[in-house]
Short mmCIF file of C-alpha atoms and ligand atoms in Angstrom, two decimals:
data_model
loop_
_atom_site.label_atom_id
_atom_site.label_comp_id
_atom_site.label_asym_id
_atom_site.label_seq_id
_atom_site.Cartn_x
_atom_site.Cartn_y
_atom_site.Cartn_z
CA MET A 1 2.81 -29.90 34.68
CA ASP A 2 -0.26 -29.17 32.92
CA SER A 3 -1.97 -26.47 31.29
CA ARG A 4 -5.23 -25.65 30.00
CA ARG A 5 -3.97 -25.12 26.65
CA ARG A 6 -1.76 -28.30 26.76
CA HIS A 7 -4.05 -31.16 27.98
CA SER A 8 -7.97 -30.75 27.06
CA LEU A 9 -7.47 -31.35 23.52
CA PRO A 10 -7.99 -28.28 21.32
CA LEU A 11 -6.00 -25.93 23.51
CA LEU A 12 -6.97 -23.14 21.80
CA SER A 13 -8.06 -19.73 23.09
CA LEU A 14 -9.90 -19.44 19.92
CA LEU A 15 -13.22 -18.30 20.67
CA ILE A 16 -17.05 -19.45 20.14
CA ASN A 17 -18.72 -16.47 21.20
CA PHE A 18 -22.20 -15.70 22.13
CA VAL A 19 -23.93 -12.93 23.90
CA LEU A 20 -26.99 -13.18 25.88
CA LEU A 21 -29.45 -10.35 26.21
CA ASN A 22 -30.81 -10.23 29.72
CA PRO A 23 -34.50 -10.81 29.55
CA THR A 24 -36.84 -9.38 32.20
CA TYR A 25 -38.98 -12.40 32.88
CA GLY A 26 -38.68 -14.06 36.47
CA ILE A 27 -36.18 -16.87 36.85
CA GLY A 28 -39.47 -19.38 36.67
CA GLU A 29 -40.06 -18.23 33.22
CA PHE A 30 -36.34 -18.44 32.10
CA GLY A 31 -36.44 -21.06 29.24
CA TYR A 32 -34.47 -21.98 26.44
CA GLU A 33 -36.84 -19.86 23.96
CA VAL A 34 -36.06 -16.38 25.98
CA ILE A 35 -32.41 -16.92 26.06
CA ARG A 36 -31.62 -15.48 22.82
CA VAL A 37 -28.03 -16.65 21.84
CA ASN A 38 -26.46 -15.08 18.64
CA TYR A 39 -23.24 -16.58 17.28
CA LYS A 40 -21.30 -13.63 16.44
CA PHE A 41 -19.53 -15.53 13.61
CA ASP A 42 -22.24 -16.80 11.48
CA GLY A 43 -21.90 -13.93 9.21
CA SER A 44 -25.41 -12.45 9.24
CA GLY A 45 -24.59 -10.63 12.40
CA PRO A 46 -25.92 -6.96 12.89
CA THR A 47 -23.49 -4.31 11.78
CA LEU A 48 -21.25 -3.05 14.68
CA SER A 49 -20.89 0.59 12.96
CA ALA A 50 -23.21 1.61 16.03
CA LEU A 51 -20.04 1.11 17.92
CA ARG A 52 -18.55 4.15 16.02
CA ALA A 53 -20.98 6.35 17.52
CA HIS A 54 -20.34 5.34 20.81
CA ASP A 55 -19.46 8.65 22.47
CA ALA A 56 -17.36 7.82 25.34
CA VAL A 57 -14.75 5.92 23.53
CA ARG A 58 -14.31 9.00 21.38
CA HIS A 59 -12.04 10.93 23.63
CA LEU A 60 -9.11 8.68 23.31
CA SER A 61 -5.77 9.92 22.85
CA ILE A 62 -3.28 6.96 21.27
CA PHE A 63 -2.44 8.70 18.44
CA ALA A 64 1.37 8.09 19.60
CA GLY A 65 0.85 4.52 20.21
CA VAL A 66 0.50 2.41 23.49
CA ASP A 67 3.04 0.42 25.37
CA LEU A 68 1.43 -2.81 26.76
CA PRO A 69 3.93 -3.93 29.80
CA LEU A 70 4.09 -7.89 28.94
CA GLY A 71 4.81 -10.96 31.03
CA GLY A 72 4.53 -14.54 30.64
CA THR A 73 6.36 -17.10 28.57
CA GLY A 74 5.38 -19.33 25.47
CA ARG A 75 7.31 -22.18 26.46
CA PRO A 76 4.66 -24.91 26.99
CA ASP A 77 7.07 -26.84 29.46
CA ALA A 78 5.85 -24.01 31.74
CA VAL A 79 2.35 -22.72 31.15
CA GLY A 80 2.83 -21.20 28.15
CA LEU A 81 0.69 -17.63 27.93
CA TYR A 82 1.60 -14.21 27.64
CA TYR A 83 -0.19 -11.66 29.67
CA ALA A 84 -0.11 -7.72 29.74
CA LYS A 85 -0.97 -5.21 32.74
CA ILE A 86 -3.83 -2.77 32.59
CA GLY A 87 -5.58 -0.50 34.88
CA ILE A 88 -9.32 -0.17 35.46
CA GLY A 89 -11.53 2.32 37.19
CA THR A 90 -11.00 5.59 39.22
CA PRO A 91 -9.11 4.96 41.66
CA SER A 92 -7.38 2.74 39.24
CA LYS A 93 -6.34 -0.89 40.01
CA ASP A 94 -4.07 -3.31 38.03
CA TYR A 95 -5.25 -6.45 36.39
CA TYR A 96 -3.31 -9.06 34.77
CA VAL A 97 -4.98 -10.06 31.42
CA GLN A 98 -3.88 -12.73 28.90
CA VAL A 99 -3.10 -11.31 25.50
CA ASP A 100 -5.36 -13.31 22.92
CA THR A 101 -5.58 -12.43 19.45
CA GLY A 102 -7.90 -14.91 18.91
CA SER A 103 -10.89 -13.70 20.74
CA ASP A 104 -12.58 -10.35 20.62
CA ILE A 105 -14.10 -9.42 24.27
CA THR A 106 -12.06 -8.33 26.99
CA TRP A 107 -13.05 -9.38 30.31
CA VAL A 108 -11.86 -9.30 34.08
CA ASN A 109 -13.15 -11.36 36.86
CA CYS A 110 -15.58 -9.63 39.06
CA ILE A 111 -16.44 -9.32 42.99
CA GLN A 112 -19.48 -11.67 42.08
CA CYS A 113 -16.92 -14.54 41.24
CA ARG A 114 -16.90 -16.86 44.39
CA GLN A 115 -14.55 -19.53 42.76
CA CYS A 116 -11.69 -17.31 41.42
CA PRO A 117 -8.77 -17.81 42.92
CA LYS A 118 -6.67 -15.10 44.97
CA LYS A 119 -3.24 -15.80 43.57
CA GLY A 120 -2.55 -17.25 39.89
CA TYR A 121 0.07 -17.86 37.39
CA HIS A 122 3.33 -16.76 38.53
CA GLY A 123 2.30 -16.46 41.98
CA ILE A 124 0.59 -12.94 40.61
CA GLU A 125 -2.09 -11.27 43.26
CA LEU A 126 -5.31 -11.42 41.48
CA THR A 127 -7.99 -8.56 41.81
CA LEU A 128 -11.76 -8.93 41.37
CA TYR A 129 -13.17 -5.78 39.64
CA ASN A 130 -15.93 -4.31 41.43
CA PRO A 131 -17.85 -1.66 39.67
CA LYS A 132 -19.45 -0.44 43.07
CA ASP A 133 -15.72 0.92 44.00
CA SER A 134 -15.10 2.71 41.28
CA LEU A 135 -16.43 6.32 40.42
CA THR A 136 -16.07 5.88 36.90
CA ALA A 137 -18.13 2.68 36.30
CA ASN A 138 -21.22 2.16 34.66
CA LEU A 139 -23.37 -0.86 33.82
CA VAL A 140 -24.06 -1.36 30.29
CA SER A 141 -27.71 -2.10 29.30
CA CYS A 142 -29.04 -4.30 26.84
CA ASN A 143 -30.55 -1.27 24.93
CA GLN A 144 -27.13 0.36 24.31
CA PRO A 145 -25.47 0.60 21.08
CA PHE A 146 -22.62 -1.72 22.01
CA CYS A 147 -25.12 -4.68 23.51
CA LYS A 148 -27.26 -4.18 20.42
CA ALA A 149 -24.48 -4.32 17.76
CA ILE A 150 -22.93 -7.65 19.74
CA GLY A 151 -25.84 -9.11 20.56
CA GLY A 152 -28.67 -8.52 17.90
CA GLY A 153 -32.26 -7.12 18.10
CA LEU A 154 -33.97 -5.53 20.85
CA SER A 155 -36.72 -8.03 21.93
CA GLY A 156 -36.41 -9.48 25.66
CA CYS A 157 -34.54 -6.21 26.72
CA GLY A 158 -36.32 -4.58 29.43
CA ALA A 159 -35.49 -0.91 30.48
CA ASN A 160 -32.03 -0.98 32.40
CA ALA A 161 -31.62 -4.82 31.96
CA SER A 162 -27.90 -5.70 31.82
CA CYS A 163 -26.06 -6.85 28.79
CA PHE A 164 -24.87 -10.47 29.64
CA TYR A 165 -22.08 -12.18 27.74
CA THR A 166 -20.58 -15.91 27.85
CA GLU A 167 -17.47 -16.35 26.37
CA VAL A 168 -16.43 -20.01 25.43
CA TYR A 169 -13.03 -20.46 24.06
CA GLY A 170 -11.92 -23.30 21.82
CA ASP A 171 -10.55 -25.54 24.76
CA GLY A 172 -13.90 -25.35 26.35
CA SER A 173 -13.16 -23.08 28.96
CA TYR A 174 -15.37 -19.92 29.29
CA SER A 175 -16.19 -16.78 31.22
CA MET A 176 -19.69 -15.48 32.00
CA GLY A 177 -20.85 -12.05 33.22
CA TYR A 178 -22.29 -8.75 32.12
CA PHE A 179 -20.82 -5.73 30.42
CA VAL A 180 -19.65 -2.62 32.05
CA GLU A 181 -17.83 0.66 30.99
CA ASP A 182 -15.19 2.19 32.90
CA VAL A 183 -11.86 3.92 32.30
CA VAL A 184 -9.19 1.98 31.54
CA GLN A 185 -5.65 3.34 31.93
CA TYR A 186 -2.66 2.54 29.79
CA ASP A 187 0.85 3.73 28.95
CA ARG A 188 0.84 6.06 25.72
CA VAL A 189 4.34 6.45 24.15
CA SER A 190 5.68 9.55 25.08
CA GLY A 191 9.27 9.29 23.86
CA ASP A 192 12.21 6.92 23.61
CA LEU A 193 11.41 4.10 25.98
CA GLN A 194 9.04 6.67 27.91
CA THR A 195 5.40 6.59 28.35
CA LYS A 196 2.79 9.08 30.10
CA SER A 197 -0.15 7.40 31.67
CA ALA A 198 -3.36 8.06 29.56
CA ASN A 199 -6.78 6.73 29.68
CA GLY A 200 -10.14 5.98 28.05
CA THR A 201 -13.63 4.38 28.57
CA VAL A 202 -13.95 1.04 27.22
CA ILE A 203 -16.78 -1.51 27.63
CA PHE A 204 -15.49 -5.11 28.67
CA GLY A 205 -17.10 -7.75 30.60
CA CYS A 206 -17.02 -8.23 34.39
CA GLY A 207 -16.79 -11.95 34.46
CA ALA A 208 -18.91 -13.12 37.34
CA GLY A 209 -18.56 -17.01 36.66
CA GLN A 210 -15.67 -19.09 34.63
CA SER A 211 -14.88 -22.43 34.24
CA GLY A 212 -12.37 -24.46 36.31
CA ASP A 213 -9.85 -24.03 33.90
CA LEU A 214 -9.55 -20.12 33.91
CA GLY A 215 -9.72 -20.32 37.60
CA SER A 216 -6.54 -23.09 38.47
CA PRO A 217 -3.98 -21.32 40.30
CA ASP A 218 -0.97 -22.39 37.92
CA ASP A 219 -2.47 -20.43 34.93
CA ALA A 220 -5.61 -18.24 36.35
CA LEU A 221 -5.08 -14.40 35.35
CA ASP A 222 -7.62 -11.25 36.02
CA GLY A 223 -9.03 -11.95 32.54
CA ILE A 224 -8.28 -11.84 28.96
CA LEU A 225 -7.57 -9.22 26.60
CA GLY A 226 -9.40 -9.65 23.30
CA PHE A 227 -7.24 -8.53 20.46
CA GLY A 228 -9.56 -9.95 18.05
CA LYS A 229 -10.36 -7.85 14.94
CA SER A 230 -14.25 -7.19 15.63
CA ASN A 231 -15.32 -4.16 16.29
CA SER A 232 -15.97 -5.07 20.12
CA SER A 233 -12.55 -5.94 20.92
CA MET A 234 -10.55 -3.48 23.32
CA LEU A 235 -8.51 -2.53 20.36
CA SER A 236 -11.36 -1.55 18.04
CA GLN A 237 -12.57 0.48 20.99
CA LEU A 238 -9.27 2.23 21.80
CA ALA A 239 -8.94 2.89 17.75
CA SER A 240 -12.20 3.95 16.96
CA SER A 241 -11.32 7.63 17.98
CA GLY A 242 -10.24 7.33 14.21
CA LYS A 243 -7.31 9.49 14.78
CA VAL A 244 -4.87 6.05 15.22
CA LYS A 245 -3.90 3.37 12.75
CA LYS A 246 -5.57 0.09 13.54
CA MET A 247 -2.51 -1.47 13.98
CA PHE A 248 -0.56 -3.29 16.72
CA ALA A 249 2.24 -5.72 17.33
CA HIS A 250 3.94 -8.10 19.75
CA CYS A 251 6.93 -9.73 19.88
CA LEU A 252 6.79 -12.72 22.43
CA ASP A 253 10.06 -13.37 23.98
CA GLY A 254 10.27 -17.21 23.83
CA ASP A 255 13.69 -17.54 25.70
CA ASN A 256 13.50 -14.78 28.49
CA GLY A 257 9.59 -14.24 28.87
CA GLY A 258 7.39 -11.39 28.45
CA GLY A 259 8.55 -9.10 25.30
CA ILE A 260 6.86 -6.08 23.32
CA PHE A 261 3.29 -5.56 22.75
CA ALA A 262 2.44 -2.12 21.55
CA ILE A 263 -0.34 -0.69 19.52
CA GLY A 264 0.75 1.99 16.84
CA HIS A 265 2.07 2.62 13.72
CA VAL A 266 5.28 0.17 13.90
CA VAL A 267 8.13 1.59 10.96
CA GLN A 268 10.92 -0.25 12.54
CA PRO A 269 11.63 -3.03 11.85
CA GLN A 270 9.88 -3.24 8.47
CA VAL A 271 7.89 -6.71 7.98
CA ASN A 272 6.77 -8.32 4.56
CA THR A 273 2.99 -8.89 5.12
CA THR A 274 0.45 -11.48 3.55
CA PRO A 275 -3.33 -10.68 3.54
CA LEU A 276 -5.73 -11.40 6.04
CA VAL A 277 -8.53 -14.05 4.36
CA ARG A 278 -11.59 -11.99 3.82
CA ASP A 279 -14.99 -12.45 5.94
CA GLN A 280 -13.21 -14.77 8.43
CA PRO A 281 -13.42 -14.00 12.41
CA HIS A 282 -10.15 -14.13 13.24
CA TYR A 283 -6.55 -13.32 11.78
CA ASN A 284 -6.63 -15.83 9.06
CA VAL A 285 -3.93 -16.42 6.34
CA ASN A 286 -3.26 -18.61 3.38
CA MET A 287 -0.49 -20.93 3.88
CA THR A 288 0.97 -22.17 0.48
CA ALA A 289 3.41 -24.68 1.03
CA ILE A 290 5.68 -26.21 4.14
CA GLN A 291 9.43 -27.16 3.79
CA VAL A 292 11.14 -29.23 6.18
CA GLY A 293 14.64 -28.64 6.07
CA SER A 294 15.23 -28.09 1.96
CA ASP A 295 12.37 -30.53 1.22
CA TYR A 296 8.56 -29.57 0.52
CA LEU A 297 5.99 -31.47 1.69
CA ASN A 298 3.50 -32.41 -0.86
CA LEU A 299 0.45 -30.83 -0.09
CA THR A 300 -2.41 -29.61 -2.28
CA THR A 301 -3.92 -26.17 -2.05
CA ASP A 302 -7.14 -27.72 -0.46
CA VAL A 303 -5.37 -28.98 2.19
CA LEU A 304 -3.02 -26.13 2.89
CA PHE A 305 -5.95 -23.49 2.50
CA GLY A 306 -8.08 -25.40 4.78
CA ASP A 307 -11.28 -25.00 3.07
CA LYS A 308 -10.68 -21.31 2.31
CA LYS A 309 -10.43 -20.38 5.87
CA GLY A 310 -6.62 -20.32 6.10
CA ALA A 311 -4.53 -20.45 9.02
CA ILE A 312 -5.34 -18.70 12.09
CA ILE A 313 -2.60 -16.67 13.86
CA ASP A 314 -3.53 -16.55 17.70
CA SER A 315 -1.49 -15.53 20.37
CA GLY A 316 -3.74 -16.96 22.95
CA THR A 317 -2.70 -20.67 21.80
CA THR A 318 0.23 -21.96 23.00
CA LEU A 319 1.35 -24.43 20.58
CA ALA A 320 0.52 -25.26 17.00
CA TYR A 321 -2.60 -27.19 15.39
CA LEU A 322 -2.58 -28.31 11.77
CA PRO A 323 -5.12 -30.63 9.99
CA GLU A 324 -4.43 -34.66 10.00
CA ALA A 325 -3.40 -34.28 6.21
CA ILE A 326 -0.59 -31.80 7.05
CA TYR A 327 0.11 -33.15 10.48
CA VAL A 328 1.19 -36.65 9.42
CA PRO A 329 3.31 -36.06 6.65
CA LEU A 330 5.06 -33.37 8.50
CA VAL A 331 5.92 -35.21 11.82
CA LYS A 332 6.95 -37.96 9.67
CA LYS A 333 9.54 -36.11 7.48
CA ILE A 334 10.95 -34.45 10.88
CA LEU A 335 11.29 -37.94 12.60
CA SER A 336 12.76 -39.47 9.49
CA THR A 337 15.76 -37.45 10.28
CA GLN A 338 16.46 -39.22 13.28
CA PRO A 339 14.92 -43.07 12.52
CA ASP A 340 16.53 -44.51 15.91
CA LEU A 341 14.29 -42.42 18.12
CA LYS A 342 11.87 -44.51 20.52
CA LEU A 343 8.85 -42.74 20.30
CA GLN A 344 6.68 -42.50 23.32
CA THR A 345 3.03 -40.85 23.82
CA LEU A 346 2.60 -38.73 26.81
CA HIS A 347 -0.89 -37.82 27.99
CA ASP A 348 -2.42 -39.61 24.97
CA GLN A 349 -1.32 -36.59 23.07
CA TYR A 350 2.36 -35.93 23.07
CA THR A 351 4.92 -37.69 20.92
CA CYS A 352 8.14 -37.69 22.71
CA PHE A 353 11.15 -39.30 22.85
CA GLU A 354 14.78 -39.06 24.66
CA PHE A 355 17.33 -36.58 23.17
CA SER A 356 19.44 -33.77 24.52
CA GLU A 357 17.62 -30.52 24.58
CA SER A 358 21.07 -28.76 23.73
CA ARG A 359 21.38 -30.65 20.53
CA VAL A 360 17.81 -30.44 18.94
CA ASP A 361 19.00 -27.93 16.38
CA GLU A 362 21.46 -30.17 14.97
CA GLY A 363 19.44 -33.25 14.94
CA PHE A 364 16.32 -31.64 13.28
CA PRO A 365 15.55 -29.79 10.46
CA ASN A 366 13.98 -26.21 10.29
CA ILE A 367 10.19 -26.01 9.23
CA THR A 368 9.37 -23.15 6.90
CA LEU A 369 6.09 -22.06 6.42
CA HIS A 370 5.02 -20.25 3.16
CA PHE A 371 2.06 -17.94 2.60
CA GLU A 372 0.71 -15.96 0.44
CA ASN A 373 2.81 -12.72 -0.93
CA SER A 374 5.99 -14.69 -0.59
CA LEU A 375 6.00 -14.38 3.30
CA SER A 376 7.68 -17.04 5.07
CA LEU A 377 7.84 -17.86 8.76
CA MET A 378 11.08 -20.09 10.03
CA VAL A 379 10.11 -22.33 13.16
CA TYR A 380 13.22 -23.75 14.58
CA PRO A 381 13.53 -27.15 16.28
CA HIS A 382 14.17 -25.31 19.79
CA ASP A 383 10.76 -23.80 19.00
CA TYR A 384 9.12 -26.57 17.91
CA LEU A 385 10.35 -29.13 20.34
CA PHE A 386 9.78 -28.64 24.07
CA HIS A 387 11.28 -30.39 27.23
CA PHE A 388 8.40 -32.23 29.35
CA GLU A 389 9.13 -34.99 31.74
CA ASP A 390 12.72 -35.68 30.94
CA LEU A 391 11.93 -36.09 27.26
CA MET A 392 11.70 -34.18 24.11
CA CYS A 393 8.29 -33.67 22.82
CA ILE A 394 6.80 -32.44 19.17
CA GLY A 395 4.99 -29.10 19.57
CA TRP A 396 3.01 -29.87 16.42
CA GLN A 397 -0.57 -30.79 17.14
CA ASN A 398 -2.95 -32.83 15.13
CA SER A 399 -6.18 -30.68 15.01
CA GLY A 400 -8.02 -33.58 13.05
CA MET A 401 -8.32 -35.12 16.53
CA GLY A 402 -10.54 -32.11 17.69
CA SER A 403 -14.34 -31.93 17.94
CA GLN A 404 -16.36 -31.29 14.85
CA ASP A 405 -16.19 -27.52 14.96
CA LYS A 406 -12.47 -27.41 15.20
CA LYS A 407 -11.81 -30.41 13.37
CA ASN A 408 -8.99 -29.81 10.82
CA ILE A 409 -8.38 -26.32 11.28
CA THR A 410 -4.76 -24.92 11.51
CA VAL A 411 -4.04 -22.34 14.44
CA LEU A 412 -0.72 -20.88 14.88
CA GLY A 413 0.12 -20.09 18.34
CA ASP A 414 3.03 -19.16 20.44
CA LEU A 415 5.15 -22.09 19.05
CA VAL A 416 5.64 -20.68 15.93
CA LEU A 417 4.90 -16.88 16.79
CA SER A 418 7.48 -16.47 19.68
CA ASN A 419 10.81 -14.45 18.94
CA LYS A 420 9.13 -12.71 16.02
CA LEU A 421 7.68 -9.47 15.76
CA VAL A 422 4.47 -9.97 14.42
CA LEU A 423 2.60 -6.93 12.97
CA TYR A 424 -1.18 -6.71 12.78
CA ASP A 425 -2.54 -4.23 10.08
CA LEU A 426 -6.19 -3.94 10.43
CA GLU A 427 -5.93 -0.56 7.94
CA LYS A 428 -4.36 -2.80 5.36
CA GLN A 429 -6.13 -5.90 6.33
CA SER A 430 -2.67 -7.94 6.43
CA ILE A 431 -0.39 -9.22 8.87
CA GLY A 432 3.66 -10.08 8.63
CA TRP A 433 6.35 -10.75 10.83
CA THR A 434 9.96 -10.83 10.97
CA GLU A 435 12.28 -12.83 12.84
CA TYR A 436 13.28 -10.37 15.86
CA ASN A 437 14.95 -10.14 19.14
CA CYS A 438 12.06 -9.59 21.64
CA SER A 439 14.58 -8.24 24.25
CA SER A 440 15.09 -5.09 22.13
CA SER A 441 12.76 -2.31 21.01
CA ILE A 442 10.95 -1.39 18.01
CA GLN A 443 10.16 2.08 16.59
CA LEU A 444 6.76 3.63 16.54
CA LYS A 445 5.34 6.58 14.50
CA ASP A 446 3.54 9.44 16.41
CA GLU A 447 0.80 10.00 13.89
CA ILE A 448 0.03 13.52 14.82
CA THR A 449 3.45 14.89 15.33
CA GLY A 450 5.43 12.36 12.97
CA SER A 451 8.07 11.72 15.43
CA VAL A 452 9.26 8.39 16.00
CA HIS A 453 9.80 6.58 19.18
CA LEU A 454 11.24 3.73 20.75
CA VAL A 455 9.13 0.92 22.39
CA GLY A 456 11.21 -1.41 24.51
CA ALA A 457 10.67 -4.96 26.03
CA HIS A 458 8.89 -5.59 29.35
CA SER A 459 9.16 -8.82 31.43
CA LEU A 460 6.62 -8.28 34.42
CA SER A 461 7.55 -11.55 35.94
CA ARG A 462 9.34 -15.07 35.53
CA GLY A 463 9.36 -18.51 36.46
CA CYS A 464 7.32 -21.59 35.96
CA ILE A 465 4.40 -23.33 38.00
CA THR A 466 4.05 -26.93 37.62
CA THR A 467 0.59 -28.49 38.95
CA SER A 468 -1.91 -30.48 37.30
CA ARG A 469 -5.30 -29.64 36.60
CA THR A 470 -8.56 -31.17 35.38
CA ALA A 471 -10.31 -30.45 32.24
CA ALA A 472 -13.39 -28.31 32.55
CA PHE A 473 -16.96 -29.15 31.27
CA PHE A 474 -19.45 -26.62 29.93
CA SER A 475 -23.18 -26.62 28.65
CA LEU A 476 -25.59 -27.05 31.42
CA VAL A 477 -23.04 -25.25 33.85
CA ALA A 478 -23.57 -22.37 31.35
CA LEU A 479 -27.56 -22.40 31.83
CA LEU A 480 -26.94 -22.46 35.62
CA PHE A 481 -24.73 -19.69 35.71
CA ILE A 482 -27.08 -17.48 33.86
CA LEU A 483 -29.69 -18.27 36.32
CA PHE A 484 -27.48 -17.28 39.23
CA LEU A 485 -26.59 -14.19 37.52
CA GLN A 486 -30.13 -13.50 36.99
CA SER A 487 -30.95 -13.71 40.78
CA MET A 488 -27.79 -11.87 41.88
CA LEU A 489 -28.24 -8.79 39.32
C1 NAG B 501 -16.50 -1.98 12.56
O1 NAG B 501 -16.38 -0.72 12.08
C2 NAG B 501 -15.58 -0.06 11.13
C3 NAG B 501 -15.13 1.39 11.46
O2 NAG B 501 -15.31 1.73 12.97
C4 NAG B 501 -16.68 -0.14 10.05
O3 NAG B 501 -16.15 0.41 8.77
C5 NAG B 501 -17.09 -1.60 9.88
O4 NAG B 501 -18.08 -1.73 8.88
C6 NAG B 501 -17.54 -2.15 11.29
N1 NAG B 501 -17.83 -3.87 11.11
C7 NAG B 501 -18.85 -4.35 11.18
C8 NAG B 501 -18.84 -5.46 11.23
O5 NAG B 501 -19.88 -3.48 11.79
C1 NAG B 502 -7.89 10.74 31.98
O1 NAG B 502 -6.92 11.71 31.52
C2 NAG B 502 -7.59 12.92 31.70
C3 NAG B 502 -6.76 13.63 30.66
O2 NAG B 502 -5.43 13.41 30.65
C4 NAG B 502 -7.74 13.27 33.02
O3 NAG B 502 -7.63 14.85 33.11
C5 NAG B 502 -8.44 12.38 33.83
O4 NAG B 502 -8.22 12.81 35.05
C6 NAG B 502 -7.89 10.93 33.58
N1 NAG B 502 -9.21 10.28 34.48
C7 NAG B 502 -8.58 9.34 35.13
C8 NAG B 502 -9.83 8.58 35.62
O5 NAG B 502 -7.56 8.92 35.22
C1 NAG B 503 18.89 -8.83 22.25
O1 NAG B 503 18.49 -7.17 22.69
C2 NAG B 503 19.21 -7.24 24.06
C3 NAG B 503 18.73 -5.50 24.61
O2 NAG B 503 19.11 -4.86 23.59
C4 NAG B 503 20.70 -7.94 24.19
O3 NAG B 503 21.02 -7.44 25.08
C5 NAG B 503 20.90 -9.04 23.68
O4 NAG B 503 22.08 -9.21 23.43
C6 NAG B 503 20.26 -9.27 22.22
N1 NAG B 503 20.21 -10.66 21.96
C7 NAG B 503 20.88 -11.19 20.75
C8 NAG B 503 20.77 -12.39 20.67
O5 NAG B 503 21.28 -10.38 20.05
#
């Protein structure tokens, strides 16, 4: 049993992203100096407001909200990931994409992807997107506003040259390809537990190559649905009509799989919120204290605030990663409640022990994470302990062991987010949650008519898949892929 998110250390979906503008030079001249790499999160990037002017995305009608059917599971003892189904193209075909609030670009694998598997996670039939098969597909050229906004200046962009991307995730996996624009079909909320098909044009990546990880049959999907907060994300594009609130919510069902995933104004349940940390690329929030049972860990705000960056809320990460200065006292305190356990380390990474799964909630303390604005998040032993190779293992991970760029960051993934309704409100720049039954329904308000409708849970597929995989590598491969793409297009 293995997964991208569990074994290669950081196991994060968080993104280190850069976009390559296609230079029109021949392959022989394709050197470092003409590959213009733009780190999106260096803070000095170009304004993305050009996106707003993008005509094609203006005609969306998602005032009433959107209901995205969800599948998958956050339990790391299966492969922990959640995915949604979307329709793309004319005629429309279905694609299964991982829901990732830790990244901003949406992509699906394209016809050019030779190593992409035909079957993936849960045995899902995978579909390669072919722009030539879709009447509504258009290539995005590098001088289009989207490409300029996401990638920077214009030099090196020839007439009609493609807009390339490389999306590298925190665990080292990546997707590379070029941007296309096409019609996306989604379920618009039209009544209580009712939807009508609606569509809108969005720009997304056509993945021509990917790392072995993303292509491993046990957790391969058609792509990733980037629900990050930047203007390039599907959410921002869908919301840029200006007529809908830039809000969405997920409720990841940790017990039954699937859950609720909706875009729009959630009016029920009501949640308390905490402000998003300003000027951070992800959904970062400030943690103020950590409680184990009834005791507070003795932590300084420096440690808790993580160099003022805060803790990242990320649905695309399975577990939860904490800086060493939090991880060590937390795990020590948890284990102090059961001093007789014989600890074992599995896969050099997981602290495990023998314990009856059904008794974990009596045997271990609840963990309460406290955030600014008096918001708290309770994590139960059955959430943070998972069953693995006949043992129970601790889901909290030490990010202090990660590589330099990810060292000591806090990432709160499905381990803590499951079985909670998590509300992302980009209008108010806040995020909040409440304990919730993710098999039930929530209420969304139609911004035009004022009417309120129920949106229910989905479970696209269930089961678990257990095979092993090897870690992927990145770097030179990336360059080779660019050359490969260059020769293909
Ligand atoms: C993103 O778009 C919003 C409105 O569409 C705009 O207010 C904001 O400045 C844009 N952000 C960037 C970084 O361009
Ligand atoms: C998109 O929706 C419009 C309006 O509902 C409809 O007329 C059109 O046929 C749809 N386009 C596609 C490609 O489904
Ligand atoms: C959660 O909601 C579902 C659907 O309404 C219901 O069948 C189930 O009993 C609820 N579970 C709990 C624990 O309340």
